Amino acid sequence: MQSPESKNSEKTPAASASSASARTTTHNDAKSSPILHIFGRSVSKTDLFKLLGLLAFIVITVGVAWALWPLLSELFQEGGTEKMIDKVRSAGPWGVLILLAFQLLQIIVAFIPGEVVQVSAGILYGPWGGSAIILLGCLISSWIIYQIVHRLGQPFVEDMVPTKYLEKFQAFEESGRLDVMVFILFLIPAMPKDTFTYLVPLTKMPLKRYLVITTVARTPGVVVSTLAASGLAEGNIAASVAIFAVVAVLAVLAIVFREKLMGLGGRFGKKD
């Protein structure tokens, strides 16, 4: 027969494990317990943080758009691009910041035509200065979107952009060829890059790689647009028209065959 002490000693590990498990469960429950009741609903700390983050994003975006509205409203009028160029030029050194703000809004909100901003940058600051401003705006806005998406998650993205291509990016990631496909899609003209900018952060691509790949892939298109615009400003009409014509043809082809390009990427992404 075993002594009572022996029996107690045999039970002690199990009892300790049970006690530890109970403490862990209690700790986890405490972490996930709701902290507020809003309109009769319990809201956890995580959900509250996401809600506040979304509200802050909306307030900041609306605030910037409101500050730039005198210029933004003219973009949609006849001769709007020329008026915007004149006002940015008259702003002197502040014109760089105004154009940078336009580029940030163009990617984050996506209601400003990207071509207008790029053409304006090329005319005002030449192909290289204009490209630098546009690419800096792309880099900053991509960083902002990546951080926001990682904190607010897929529901936020679904409210901001169409997510019909999300499964494609998930398939690219599973195949191990996400980097290649992201580079190709950001390189081709007329692809919905602003939408992709929100979708890629939902994958496991690291921030630094995301910024490098998307910025490098955007560079040829940005340089070509600002180069053609700069040519117009300098009187090289024929060369600029030829460049715009080539870009337009590529853009039309990309729009017509967009779904096939995404499908081709899916087939390319499958490993044997």
PDB file of C-alpha atoms in Angstrom:
ATOM      1  CA  MET A   1       0.000   0.000   0.000  1.00  0.00           C
ATOM      2  CA  GLN A   2       1.067   3.574  -0.686  1.00  0.00           C
ATOM      3  CA  SER A   3       1.264   6.058   2.095  1.00  0.00           C
ATOM      4  CA  PRO A   4      -0.998   9.150   2.042  1.00  0.00           C
ATOM      5  CA  GLU A   5       2.071  11.247   1.513  1.00  0.00           C
ATOM      6  CA  SER A   6       2.959   9.182  -1.589  1.00  0.00           C
ATOM      7  CA  LYS A   7      -0.520   9.561  -2.984  1.00  0.00           C
ATOM      8  CA  ASN A   8      -0.454  13.272  -2.409  1.00  0.00           C
ATOM      9  CA  SER A   9       2.948  13.513  -4.076  1.00  0.00           C
ATOM     10  CA  GLU A  10       1.584  11.684  -7.146  1.00  0.00           C
ATOM     11  CA  LYS A  11      -1.317  14.079  -7.388  1.00  0.00           C
ATOM     12  CA  THR A  12       0.784  17.164  -6.944  1.00  0.00           C
ATOM     13  CA  PRO A  13       2.148  17.406 -10.564  1.00  0.00           C
ATOM     14  CA  ALA A  14      -1.328  17.022 -12.063  1.00  0.00           C
ATOM     15  CA  ALA A  15      -2.783  19.446  -9.585  1.00  0.00           C
ATOM     16  CA  SER A  16       0.019  21.898 -10.315  1.00  0.00           C
ATOM     17  CA  ALA A  17      -0.526  21.581 -14.068  1.00  0.00           C
ATOM     18  CA  SER A  18      -4.255  22.081 -13.600  1.00  0.00           C
ATOM     19  CA  SER A  19      -3.616  25.106 -11.428  1.00  0.00           C
ATOM     20  CA  ALA A  20      -1.173  26.559 -13.961  1.00  0.00           C
ATOM     21  CA  SER A  21      -3.644  25.939 -16.759  1.00  0.00           C
ATOM     22  CA  ALA A  22      -6.373  27.660 -14.794  1.00  0.00           C
ATOM     23  CA  ARG A  23      -4.104  30.618 -14.120  1.00  0.00           C
ATOM     24  CA  THR A  24      -3.197  30.812 -17.839  1.00  0.00           C
ATOM     25  CA  THR A  25      -6.851  30.625 -18.861  1.00  0.00           C
ATOM     26  CA  THR A  26      -7.763  33.298 -16.362  1.00  0.00           C
ATOM     27  CA  HIS A  27      -4.907  35.483 -17.603  1.00  0.00           C
ATOM     28  CA  ASN A  28      -5.954  35.026 -21.230  1.00  0.00           C
ATOM     29  CA  ASP A  29      -9.575  35.695 -20.399  1.00  0.00           C
ATOM     30  CA  ALA A  30      -8.525  38.856 -18.610  1.00  0.00           C
ATOM     31  CA  LYS A  31      -6.541  39.973 -21.639  1.00  0.00           C
ATOM     32  CA  SER A  32      -9.418  39.335 -24.039  1.00  0.00           C
ATOM     33  CA  SER A  33     -12.202  40.565 -21.771  1.00  0.00           C
ATOM     34  CA  PRO A  34     -14.189  43.567 -22.967  1.00  0.00           C
ATOM     35  CA  ILE A  35     -13.249  46.862 -21.431  1.00  0.00           C
ATOM     36  CA  LEU A  36     -16.134  49.038 -22.643  1.00  0.00           C
ATOM     37  CA  HIS A  37     -19.772  48.817 -23.583  1.00  0.00           C
ATOM     38  CA  ILE A  38     -20.587  50.992 -26.594  1.00  0.00           C
ATOM     39  CA  PHE A  39     -24.211  51.180 -27.718  1.00  0.00           C
ATOM     40  CA  GLY A  40     -24.934  48.011 -25.783  1.00  0.00           C
ATOM     41  CA  ARG A  41     -22.063  46.037 -27.321  1.00  0.00           C
ATOM     42  CA  SER A  42     -18.922  44.763 -25.610  1.00  0.00           C
ATOM     43  CA  VAL A  43     -15.722  46.048 -27.189  1.00  0.00           C
ATOM     44  CA  SER A  44     -12.335  44.451 -26.539  1.00  0.00           C
ATOM     45  CA  LYS A  45      -9.151  46.446 -26.223  1.00  0.00           C
ATOM     46  CA  THR A  46      -7.945  45.204 -29.624  1.00  0.00           C
ATOM     47  CA  ASP A  47     -11.171  46.150 -31.401  1.00  0.00           C
ATOM     48  CA  LEU A  48     -11.170  49.548 -29.701  1.00  0.00           C
ATOM     49  CA  PHE A  49      -7.611  50.164 -30.857  1.00  0.00           C
ATOM     50  CA  LYS A  50      -8.549  49.229 -34.426  1.00  0.00           C
ATOM     51  CA  LEU A  51     -11.585  51.504 -34.327  1.00  0.00           C
ATOM     52  CA  LEU A  52      -9.566  54.457 -33.037  1.00  0.00           C
ATOM     53  CA  GLY A  53      -6.862  53.790 -35.625  1.00  0.00           C
ATOM     54  CA  LEU A  54      -9.424  53.762 -38.424  1.00  0.00           C
ATOM     55  CA  LEU A  55     -11.008  56.995 -37.165  1.00  0.00           C
ATOM     56  CA  ALA A  56      -7.590  58.661 -36.932  1.00  0.00           C
ATOM     57  CA  PHE A  57      -6.772  57.565 -40.484  1.00  0.00           C
ATOM     58  CA  ILE A  58     -10.072  58.970 -41.779  1.00  0.00           C
ATOM     59  CA  VAL A  59      -9.678  62.268 -39.891  1.00  0.00           C
ATOM     60  CA  ILE A  60      -6.102  62.818 -41.121  1.00  0.00           C
ATOM     61  CA  THR A  61      -6.972  61.919 -44.715  1.00  0.00           C
ATOM     62  CA  VAL A  62     -10.045  64.150 -44.757  1.00  0.00           C
ATOM     63  CA  GLY A  63      -8.038  66.951 -43.168  1.00  0.00           C
ATOM     64  CA  VAL A  64      -5.312  66.807 -45.818  1.00  0.00           C
ATOM     65  CA  ALA A  65      -7.896  66.583 -48.609  1.00  0.00           C
ATOM     66  CA  TRP A  66      -9.772  69.576 -47.175  1.00  0.00           C
ATOM     67  CA  ALA A  67      -6.564  71.628 -46.968  1.00  0.00           C
ATOM     68  CA  LEU A  68      -5.772  70.850 -50.607  1.00  0.00           C
ATOM     69  CA  TRP A  69      -9.347  71.110 -51.870  1.00  0.00           C
ATOM     70  CA  PRO A  70      -8.882  74.522 -53.560  1.00  0.00           C
ATOM     71  CA  LEU A  71      -6.361  72.790 -55.826  1.00  0.00           C
ATOM     72  CA  LEU A  72      -8.096  69.400 -55.959  1.00  0.00           C
ATOM     73  CA  SER A  73     -11.398  70.877 -57.151  1.00  0.00           C
ATOM     74  CA  GLU A  74      -9.685  72.466 -60.145  1.00  0.00           C
ATOM     75  CA  LEU A  75      -8.280  69.113 -61.304  1.00  0.00           C
ATOM     76  CA  PHE A  76     -11.756  68.073 -62.398  1.00  0.00           C
ATOM     77  CA  GLN A  77     -12.410  71.258 -64.354  1.00  0.00           C
ATOM     78  CA  GLU A  78     -11.387  72.173 -67.861  1.00  0.00           C
ATOM     79  CA  GLY A  79      -7.709  73.107 -67.861  1.00  0.00           C
ATOM     80  CA  GLY A  80      -7.396  71.823 -64.294  1.00  0.00           C
ATOM     81  CA  THR A  81      -3.919  70.379 -64.774  1.00  0.00           C
ATOM     82  CA  GLU A  82      -2.577  73.689 -66.088  1.00  0.00           C
ATOM     83  CA  LYS A  83      -4.142  75.587 -63.182  1.00  0.00           C
ATOM     84  CA  MET A  84      -2.644  73.183 -60.658  1.00  0.00           C
ATOM     85  CA  ILE A  85       0.785  73.506 -62.266  1.00  0.00           C
ATOM     86  CA  ASP A  86       0.567  77.316 -62.103  1.00  0.00           C
ATOM     87  CA  LYS A  87      -0.410  77.292 -58.426  1.00  0.00           C
ATOM     88  CA  VAL A  88       2.269  74.783 -57.440  1.00  0.00           C
ATOM     89  CA  ARG A  89       4.866  76.821 -59.345  1.00  0.00           C
ATOM     90  CA  SER A  90       3.753  80.041 -57.650  1.00  0.00           C
ATOM     91  CA  ALA A  91       4.157  78.379 -54.232  1.00  0.00           C
ATOM     92  CA  GLY A  92       7.932  78.343 -54.691  1.00  0.00           C
ATOM     93  CA  PRO A  93       9.783  75.847 -52.455  1.00  0.00           C
ATOM     94  CA  TRP A  94       6.458  74.859 -50.861  1.00  0.00           C
ATOM     95  CA  GLY A  95       5.387  73.530 -54.246  1.00  0.00           C
ATOM     96  CA  VAL A  96       7.443  70.391 -53.653  1.00  0.00           C
ATOM     97  CA  LEU A  97       5.503  69.646 -50.470  1.00  0.00           C
ATOM     98  CA  ILE A  98       2.180  70.371 -52.186  1.00  0.00           C
ATOM     99  CA  LEU A  99       3.013  67.975 -55.009  1.00  0.00           C
ATOM    100  CA  LEU A 100       4.209  65.386 -52.490  1.00  0.00           C
ATOM    101  CA  ALA A 101       0.906  65.698 -50.618  1.00  0.00           C
ATOM    102  CA  PHE A 102      -0.970  65.189 -53.904  1.00  0.00           C
ATOM    103  CA  GLN A 103       0.982  62.001 -54.525  1.00  0.00           C
ATOM    104  CA  LEU A 104       0.285  60.709 -51.017  1.00  0.00           C
ATOM    105  CA  LEU A 105      -3.439  61.303 -51.449  1.00  0.00           C
ATOM    106  CA  GLN A 106      -3.369  59.803 -54.938  1.00  0.00           C
ATOM    107  CA  ILE A 107      -2.224  56.441 -53.571  1.00  0.00           C
ATOM    108  CA  ILE A 108      -3.938  56.421 -50.178  1.00  0.00           C
ATOM    109  CA  VAL A 109      -7.358  57.646 -51.339  1.00  0.00           C
ATOM    110  CA  ALA A 110      -7.005  56.951 -55.082  1.00  0.00           C
ATOM    111  CA  PHE A 111      -9.478  59.562 -56.341  1.00  0.00           C
ATOM    112  CA  ILE A 112      -6.798  61.769 -57.904  1.00  0.00           C
ATOM    113  CA  PRO A 113      -5.639  60.638 -61.367  1.00  0.00           C
ATOM    114  CA  GLY A 114      -2.050  59.465 -60.940  1.00  0.00           C
ATOM    115  CA  GLU A 115      -1.089  60.576 -64.425  1.00  0.00           C
ATOM    116  CA  VAL A 116      -1.994  64.195 -63.603  1.00  0.00           C
ATOM    117  CA  VAL A 117       0.383  64.271 -60.645  1.00  0.00           C
ATOM    118  CA  GLN A 118       3.208  62.644 -62.610  1.00  0.00           C
ATOM    119  CA  VAL A 119       2.803  64.968 -65.593  1.00  0.00           C
ATOM    120  CA  SER A 120       2.740  67.983 -63.287  1.00  0.00           C
ATOM    121  CA  ALA A 121       5.909  66.804 -61.546  1.00  0.00           C
ATOM    122  CA  GLY A 122       7.685  66.325 -64.873  1.00  0.00           C
ATOM    123  CA  ILE A 123       6.719  69.762 -66.186  1.00  0.00           C
ATOM    124  CA  LEU A 124       7.613  71.559 -62.945  1.00  0.00           C
ATOM    125  CA  TYR A 125      10.759  69.752 -61.830  1.00  0.00           C
ATOM    126  CA  GLY A 126      12.018  67.856 -64.867  1.00  0.00           C
ATOM    127  CA  PRO A 127      12.287  64.094 -65.359  1.00  0.00           C
ATOM    128  CA  TRP A 128      14.646  63.399 -62.478  1.00  0.00           C
ATOM    129  CA  GLY A 129      13.431  65.902 -59.891  1.00  0.00           C
ATOM    130  CA  GLY A 130       9.834  65.063 -60.727  1.00  0.00           C
ATOM    131  CA  SER A 131      10.506  61.331 -60.539  1.00  0.00           C
ATOM    132  CA  ALA A 132      12.209  61.752 -57.157  1.00  0.00           C
ATOM    133  CA  ILE A 133       9.165  63.564 -55.734  1.00  0.00           C
ATOM    134  CA  ILE A 134       6.711  60.997 -57.107  1.00  0.00           C
ATOM    135  CA  LEU A 135       8.738  57.990 -55.931  1.00  0.00           C
ATOM    136  CA  LEU A 136       9.227  59.540 -52.486  1.00  0.00           C
ATOM    137  CA  GLY A 137       5.457  59.982 -52.283  1.00  0.00           C
ATOM    138  CA  CYS A 138       4.967  56.343 -53.331  1.00  0.00           C
ATOM    139  CA  LEU A 139       7.453  55.191 -50.698  1.00  0.00           C
ATOM    140  CA  ILE A 140       5.891  57.176 -47.854  1.00  0.00           C
ATOM    141  CA  SER A 141       2.300  56.291 -48.751  1.00  0.00           C
ATOM    142  CA  SER A 142       3.187  52.597 -49.142  1.00  0.00           C
ATOM    143  CA  TRP A 143       4.811  52.646 -45.693  1.00  0.00           C
ATOM    144  CA  ILE A 144       1.731  54.296 -44.177  1.00  0.00           C
ATOM    145  CA  ILE A 145      -0.643  51.799 -45.814  1.00  0.00           C
ATOM    146  CA  TYR A 146       1.483  48.812 -44.749  1.00  0.00           C
ATOM    147  CA  GLN A 147       1.477  49.951 -41.115  1.00  0.00           C
ATOM    148  CA  ILE A 148      -2.261  50.629 -41.106  1.00  0.00           C
ATOM    149  CA  VAL A 149      -3.182  47.333 -42.792  1.00  0.00           C
ATOM    150  CA  HIS A 150      -1.032  45.346 -40.363  1.00  0.00           C
ATOM    151  CA  ARG A 151      -2.804  46.967 -37.428  1.00  0.00           C
ATOM    152  CA  LEU A 152      -6.385  47.101 -38.692  1.00  0.00           C
ATOM    153  CA  GLY A 153      -6.415  43.897 -40.757  1.00  0.00           C
ATOM    154  CA  GLN A 154      -8.508  42.645 -43.650  1.00  0.00           C
ATOM    155  CA  PRO A 155     -11.850  44.261 -42.636  1.00  0.00           C
ATOM    156  CA  PHE A 156     -10.219  47.686 -43.049  1.00  0.00           C
ATOM    157  CA  VAL A 157      -8.898  46.738 -46.501  1.00  0.00           C
ATOM    158  CA  GLU A 158     -12.319  45.455 -47.554  1.00  0.00           C
ATOM    159  CA  ASP A 159     -13.781  48.868 -46.687  1.00  0.00           C
ATOM    160  CA  MET A 160     -11.097  50.717 -48.666  1.00  0.00           C
ATOM    161  CA  VAL A 161     -10.539  48.773 -51.905  1.00  0.00           C
ATOM    162  CA  PRO A 162     -11.952  45.838 -53.915  1.00  0.00           C
ATOM    163  CA  THR A 163     -10.464  42.556 -52.686  1.00  0.00           C
ATOM    164  CA  LYS A 164     -11.200  40.332 -55.679  1.00  0.00           C
ATOM    165  CA  TYR A 165      -7.456  39.862 -56.266  1.00  0.00           C
ATOM    166  CA  LEU A 166      -6.660  38.914 -52.664  1.00  0.00           C
ATOM    167  CA  GLU A 167      -6.889  35.176 -53.354  1.00  0.00           C
ATOM    168  CA  LYS A 168      -4.410  35.617 -56.217  1.00  0.00           C
ATOM    169  CA  PHE A 169      -1.839  37.189 -53.915  1.00  0.00           C
ATOM    170  CA  GLN A 170      -2.410  34.455 -51.343  1.00  0.00           C
ATOM    171  CA  ALA A 171      -1.819  31.863 -54.069  1.00  0.00           C
ATOM    172  CA  PHE A 172       1.377  33.655 -55.147  1.00  0.00           C
ATOM    173  CA  GLU A 173       2.544  33.581 -51.533  1.00  0.00           C
ATOM    174  CA  GLU A 174       1.819  29.861 -51.128  1.00  0.00           C
ATOM    175  CA  SER A 175       3.806  29.158 -54.276  1.00  0.00           C
ATOM    176  CA  GLY A 176       6.843  31.016 -52.959  1.00  0.00           C
ATOM    177  CA  ARG A 177       6.836  33.413 -55.928  1.00  0.00           C
ATOM    178  CA  LEU A 178       5.058  36.371 -54.380  1.00  0.00           C
ATOM    179  CA  ASP A 179       8.040  38.716 -54.819  1.00  0.00           C
ATOM    180  CA  VAL A 180       8.266  38.078 -58.570  1.00  0.00           C
ATOM    181  CA  MET A 181       4.558  38.539 -59.179  1.00  0.00           C
ATOM    182  CA  VAL A 182       4.350  41.740 -57.108  1.00  0.00           C
ATOM    183  CA  PHE A 183       7.266  43.187 -59.093  1.00  0.00           C
ATOM    184  CA  ILE A 184       5.644  42.291 -62.433  1.00  0.00           C
ATOM    185  CA  LEU A 185       2.217  43.661 -61.476  1.00  0.00           C
ATOM    186  CA  PHE A 186       3.650  46.955 -60.216  1.00  0.00           C
ATOM    187  CA  LEU A 187       5.807  47.247 -63.331  1.00  0.00           C
ATOM    188  CA  ILE A 188       3.001  46.905 -65.914  1.00  0.00           C
ATOM    189  CA  PRO A 189       1.150  50.159 -66.776  1.00  0.00           C
ATOM    190  CA  ALA A 190      -2.556  50.563 -65.943  1.00  0.00           C
ATOM    191  CA  MET A 191      -2.638  47.771 -63.391  1.00  0.00           C
ATOM    192  CA  PRO A 192      -4.610  48.707 -60.225  1.00  0.00           C
ATOM    193  CA  LYS A 193      -1.465  49.414 -58.202  1.00  0.00           C
ATOM    194  CA  ASP A 194      -3.324  51.464 -55.596  1.00  0.00           C
ATOM    195  CA  THR A 195      -5.505  48.433 -54.842  1.00  0.00           C
ATOM    196  CA  PHE A 196      -2.482  46.132 -54.793  1.00  0.00           C
ATOM    197  CA  THR A 197      -0.801  48.506 -52.324  1.00  0.00           C
ATOM    198  CA  TYR A 198      -3.517  47.612 -49.806  1.00  0.00           C
ATOM    199  CA  LEU A 199      -3.618  43.883 -50.625  1.00  0.00           C
ATOM    200  CA  VAL A 200       0.086  42.970 -50.493  1.00  0.00           C
ATOM    201  CA  PRO A 201       0.438  43.896 -46.772  1.00  0.00           C
ATOM    202  CA  LEU A 202      -2.173  41.205 -46.006  1.00  0.00           C
ATOM    203  CA  THR A 203       0.462  38.644 -47.025  1.00  0.00           C
ATOM    204  CA  LYS A 204       3.575  37.840 -44.982  1.00  0.00           C
ATOM    205  CA  MET A 205       5.893  39.981 -47.117  1.00  0.00           C
ATOM    206  CA  PRO A 206       8.198  41.976 -44.802  1.00  0.00           C
ATOM    207  CA  LEU A 207       7.944  45.764 -44.847  1.00  0.00           C
ATOM    208  CA  LYS A 208      11.441  46.433 -46.210  1.00  0.00           C
ATOM    209  CA  ARG A 209      11.033  43.950 -49.074  1.00  0.00           C
ATOM    210  CA  TYR A 210       7.573  45.337 -49.850  1.00  0.00           C
ATOM    211  CA  LEU A 211       8.899  48.897 -50.086  1.00  0.00           C
ATOM    212  CA  VAL A 212      11.928  47.957 -52.192  1.00  0.00           C
ATOM    213  CA  ILE A 213      10.035  45.776 -54.685  1.00  0.00           C
ATOM    214  CA  THR A 214       7.103  48.138 -55.228  1.00  0.00           C
ATOM    215  CA  THR A 215       9.256  51.274 -55.462  1.00  0.00           C
ATOM    216  CA  VAL A 216      11.751  49.735 -57.900  1.00  0.00           C
ATOM    217  CA  ALA A 217       8.904  48.329 -60.024  1.00  0.00           C
ATOM    218  CA  ARG A 218       7.142  51.711 -60.161  1.00  0.00           C
ATOM    219  CA  THR A 219      10.322  53.565 -61.188  1.00  0.00           C
ATOM    220  CA  PRO A 220      10.368  52.916 -64.990  1.00  0.00           C
ATOM    221  CA  GLY A 221       6.769  54.048 -65.446  1.00  0.00           C
ATOM    222  CA  VAL A 222       7.259  57.158 -63.320  1.00  0.00           C
ATOM    223  CA  VAL A 223      10.457  58.151 -65.127  1.00  0.00           C
ATOM    224  CA  VAL A 224       8.858  57.671 -68.553  1.00  0.00           C
ATOM    225  CA  SER A 225       5.830  59.815 -67.592  1.00  0.00           C
ATOM    226  CA  THR A 226       7.891  62.650 -66.134  1.00  0.00           C
ATOM    227  CA  LEU A 227      10.339  62.472 -69.064  1.00  0.00           C
ATOM    228  CA  ALA A 228       7.524  62.849 -71.594  1.00  0.00           C
ATOM    229  CA  ALA A 229       5.946  65.671 -69.593  1.00  0.00           C
ATOM    230  CA  SER A 230       9.273  67.456 -69.311  1.00  0.00           C
ATOM    231  CA  GLY A 231       9.683  67.123 -73.072  1.00  0.00           C
ATOM    232  CA  LEU A 232       6.348  68.854 -73.609  1.00  0.00           C
ATOM    233  CA  ALA A 233       7.456  71.733 -71.399  1.00  0.00           C
ATOM    234  CA  GLU A 234      10.711  72.051 -73.345  1.00  0.00           C
ATOM    235  CA  GLY A 235       9.041  71.896 -76.756  1.00  0.00           C
ATOM    236  CA  ASN A 236      10.010  68.325 -77.712  1.00  0.00           C
ATOM    237  CA  ILE A 237       6.451  67.627 -78.803  1.00  0.00           C
ATOM    238  CA  ALA A 238       7.127  64.747 -81.201  1.00  0.00           C
ATOM    239  CA  ALA A 239       9.237  62.744 -78.746  1.00  0.00           C
ATOM    240  CA  SER A 240       6.785  63.312 -75.902  1.00  0.00           C
ATOM    241  CA  VAL A 241       3.769  62.327 -78.000  1.00  0.00           C
ATOM    242  CA  ALA A 242       5.587  59.174 -79.120  1.00  0.00           C
ATOM    243  CA  ILE A 243       6.337  58.235 -75.500  1.00  0.00           C
ATOM    244  CA  PHE A 244       2.762  58.885 -74.391  1.00  0.00           C
ATOM    245  CA  ALA A 245       1.467  56.847 -77.341  1.00  0.00           C
ATOM    246  CA  VAL A 246       3.597  53.833 -76.436  1.00  0.00           C
ATOM    247  CA  VAL A 247       2.545  54.051 -72.790  1.00  0.00           C
ATOM    248  CA  ALA A 248      -1.101  54.384 -73.837  1.00  0.00           C
ATOM    249  CA  VAL A 249      -0.903  51.265 -76.014  1.00  0.00           C
ATOM    250  CA  LEU A 250       0.702  49.295 -73.175  1.00  0.00           C
ATOM    251  CA  ALA A 251      -1.938  50.571 -70.778  1.00  0.00           C
ATOM    252  CA  VAL A 252      -4.797  49.534 -73.071  1.00  0.00           C
ATOM    253  CA  LEU A 253      -3.276  46.071 -73.502  1.00  0.00           C
ATOM    254  CA  ALA A 254      -2.858  45.764 -69.742  1.00  0.00           C
ATOM    255  CA  ILE A 255      -6.508  46.713 -69.167  1.00  0.00           C
ATOM    256  CA  VAL A 256      -7.813  44.337 -71.847  1.00  0.00           C
ATOM    257  CA  PHE A 257      -5.694  41.389 -70.679  1.00  0.00           C
ATOM    258  CA  ARG A 258      -5.670  42.167 -66.948  1.00  0.00           C
ATOM    259  CA  GLU A 259      -7.578  39.068 -65.915  1.00  0.00           C
ATOM    260  CA  LYS A 260      -5.445  36.861 -68.159  1.00  0.00           C
ATOM    261  CA  LEU A 261      -2.307  38.380 -66.668  1.00  0.00           C
ATOM    262  CA  MET A 262      -3.544  37.578 -63.167  1.00  0.00           C
ATOM    263  CA  GLY A 263      -4.501  34.078 -64.309  1.00  0.00           C
ATOM    264  CA  LEU A 264      -1.113  33.587 -65.921  1.00  0.00           C
ATOM    265  CA  GLY A 265       0.455  34.575 -62.644  1.00  0.00           C
ATOM    266  CA  GLY A 266      -1.630  31.966 -60.878  1.00  0.00           C
ATOM    267  CA  ARG A 267      -0.481  29.232 -63.266  1.00  0.00           C
ATOM    268  CA  PHE A 268       3.108  30.435 -63.051  1.00  0.00           C
ATOM    269  CA  GLY A 269       2.845  30.346 -59.306  1.00  0.00           C
ATOM    270  CA  LYS A 270       2.088  26.616 -59.120  1.00  0.00           C
ATOM    271  CA  LYS A 271       5.027  24.423 -58.287  1.00  0.00           C
ATOM    272  CA  ASP A 272       5.393  20.942 -59.673  1.00  0.00           C
TER     273      ASP A 272
END
